[in-house]
CSV table of C-alpha atoms in Angstrom, one decimal:
chain,number,residue,atom,x,y,z
A,1,UNK,CA,-92.9,-18.8,-134.4
A,2,UNK,CA,-95.7,-17.7,-132.0
A,3,UNK,CA,-94.8,-17.1,-128.4
A,4,UNK,CA,-96.8,-18.9,-125.7
A,5,UNK,CA,-97.1,-15.8,-123.5
A,6,UNK,CA,-99.1,-12.6,-123.4
A,7,UNK,CA,-98.0,-9.5,-121.6
A,8,UNK,CA,-100.3,-7.5,-119.2
A,9,UNK,CA,-99.5,-4.5,-116.9
A,10,UNK,CA,-98.5,-6.5,-113.8
A,11,UNK,CA,-98.3,-10.1,-115.0
A,12,UNK,CA,-97.6,-12.5,-117.9
A,13,UNK,CA,-100.0,-15.3,-119.0
A,14,UNK,CA,-98.3,-18.5,-120.2
A,15,UNK,CA,-100.0,-21.2,-122.3
A,16,UNK,CA,-98.7,-24.6,-121.4
A,17,UNK,CA,-99.4,-28.1,-122.7
A,18,UNK,CA,-98.8,-30.4,-119.8
A,19,UNK,CA,-97.9,-34.1,-119.9
A,20,UNK,CA,-98.6,-35.6,-116.4
A,21,UNK,CA,-97.0,-38.9,-115.3
A,22,UNK,CA,-94.2,-38.0,-117.7
A,23,UNK,CA,-91.4,-39.7,-115.8
A,24,UNK,CA,-89.6,-36.5,-114.8
A,25,UNK,CA,-90.2,-32.8,-114.3
A,26,UNK,CA,-89.0,-30.9,-117.4
A,27,UNK,CA,-89.8,-28.1,-119.8
A,28,UNK,CA,-89.4,-29.5,-123.4
A,29,UNK,CA,-89.5,-26.2,-125.3
A,30,UNK,CA,-92.2,-24.5,-127.4
A,31,UNK,CA,-94.6,-26.6,-129.5
A,32,UNK,CA,-93.9,-25.7,-133.1
A,33,UNK,CA,-97.4,-25.8,-134.6
A,34,UNK,CA,-99.2,-24.1,-131.6
A,35,UNK,CA,-98.2,-21.4,-129.2
A,36,UNK,CA,-97.8,-23.6,-126.1
A,37,UNK,CA,-94.8,-24.3,-123.8
A,38,UNK,CA,-94.4,-28.1,-123.6
A,39,UNK,CA,-93.9,-29.3,-120.0
A,40,UNK,CA,-93.9,-32.7,-118.3
A,41,UNK,CA,-94.2,-33.7,-114.7
A,42,UNK,CA,-93.7,-37.0,-112.9
A,43,UNK,CA,-96.8,-36.3,-110.8
A,44,UNK,CA,-100.1,-38.1,-111.6
A,45,UNK,CA,-103.1,-36.1,-112.8
A,46,UNK,CA,-105.3,-36.6,-109.7
A,47,UNK,CA,-106.3,-34.3,-106.9
A,48,UNK,CA,-104.3,-31.4,-108.5
A,49,UNK,CA,-100.9,-33.1,-108.0
A,50,UNK,CA,-99.8,-32.5,-111.6
A,51,UNK,CA,-100.9,-28.8,-111.5
A,52,UNK,CA,-99.0,-28.2,-108.3
A,53,UNK,CA,-95.9,-29.9,-109.8
A,54,UNK,CA,-96.3,-27.7,-112.9
A,55,UNK,CA,-96.5,-24.5,-110.8
A,56,UNK,CA,-93.4,-25.6,-108.9
A,57,UNK,CA,-91.5,-26.4,-112.1
A,58,UNK,CA,-92.3,-23.0,-113.7
A,59,UNK,CA,-91.4,-21.2,-110.5
A,60,UNK,CA,-88.1,-23.0,-110.1
A,61,UNK,CA,-87.2,-22.6,-113.8
A,62,UNK,CA,-87.8,-18.8,-113.6
A,63,UNK,CA,-86.3,-18.5,-110.1
A,64,UNK,CA,-89.4,-16.8,-108.7
A,65,UNK,CA,-91.6,-17.7,-105.7
A,66,UNK,CA,-94.2,-20.3,-106.4
A,67,UNK,CA,-96.8,-18.0,-104.9
A,68,UNK,CA,-96.3,-15.8,-108.1
A,69,UNK,CA,-97.6,-18.6,-110.3
A,70,UNK,CA,-101.3,-19.5,-110.5
A,71,UNK,CA,-103.5,-21.6,-112.7
A,72,UNK,CA,-106.1,-19.5,-114.6
A,73,UNK,CA,-107.7,-22.2,-116.7
A,74,UNK,CA,-107.3,-25.8,-117.7
A,75,UNK,CA,-107.6,-27.4,-114.2
A,76,UNK,CA,-108.3,-30.8,-115.7
A,77,UNK,CA,-107.2,-30.2,-119.3
A,78,UNK,CA,-103.7,-30.8,-120.8
A,79,UNK,CA,-103.7,-27.2,-122.1
A,80,UNK,CA,-103.5,-24.7,-119.3
A,81,UNK,CA,-103.1,-21.0,-118.9
A,82,UNK,CA,-100.8,-19.8,-116.0
A,83,UNK,CA,-100.7,-16.3,-114.6
A,84,UNK,CA,-97.2,-15.3,-113.5
A,85,UNK,CA,-97.2,-12.2,-111.3
A,86,UNK,CA,-94.3,-9.7,-111.7
A,87,UNK,CA,-92.7,-7.4,-114.2
A,88,UNK,CA,-93.8,-8.9,-117.6
A,89,UNK,CA,-90.7,-7.7,-119.4
A,90,UNK,CA,-88.4,-9.2,-116.8
A,91,UNK,CA,-90.4,-12.5,-116.9
A,92,UNK,CA,-90.1,-12.7,-120.7
A,93,UNK,CA,-86.3,-12.2,-120.5
A,94,UNK,CA,-86.1,-15.0,-117.9
A,95,UNK,CA,-88.2,-17.3,-120.2
A,96,UNK,CA,-86.1,-16.5,-123.3
A,97,UNK,CA,-82.9,-17.2,-121.4
A,98,UNK,CA,-84.3,-20.4,-120.0
A,99,UNK,CA,-85.6,-21.6,-123.4
A,100,UNK,CA,-82.4,-20.6,-125.1
């Protein structure tokens, strides 16, 4: 199975497929046929509310400051690329622990 992240010197890039207005904030695992992390947020997709909720969800899940997470692409799309600043090896370990 492909992993939804790419490692760089000082950060990790994470591909996410977001479901806004999803009833709750949750990470639903990795999409089997594509390399995307599946996530849902209760926020509606207007004025960046769903993107902000996604950034907060990822930051809380990895126990890192939300200022370390930023949106690189997919501002209005369901498929997004997030940049997560920090030690990439440490971030991958946190992701693998969280995802089980």
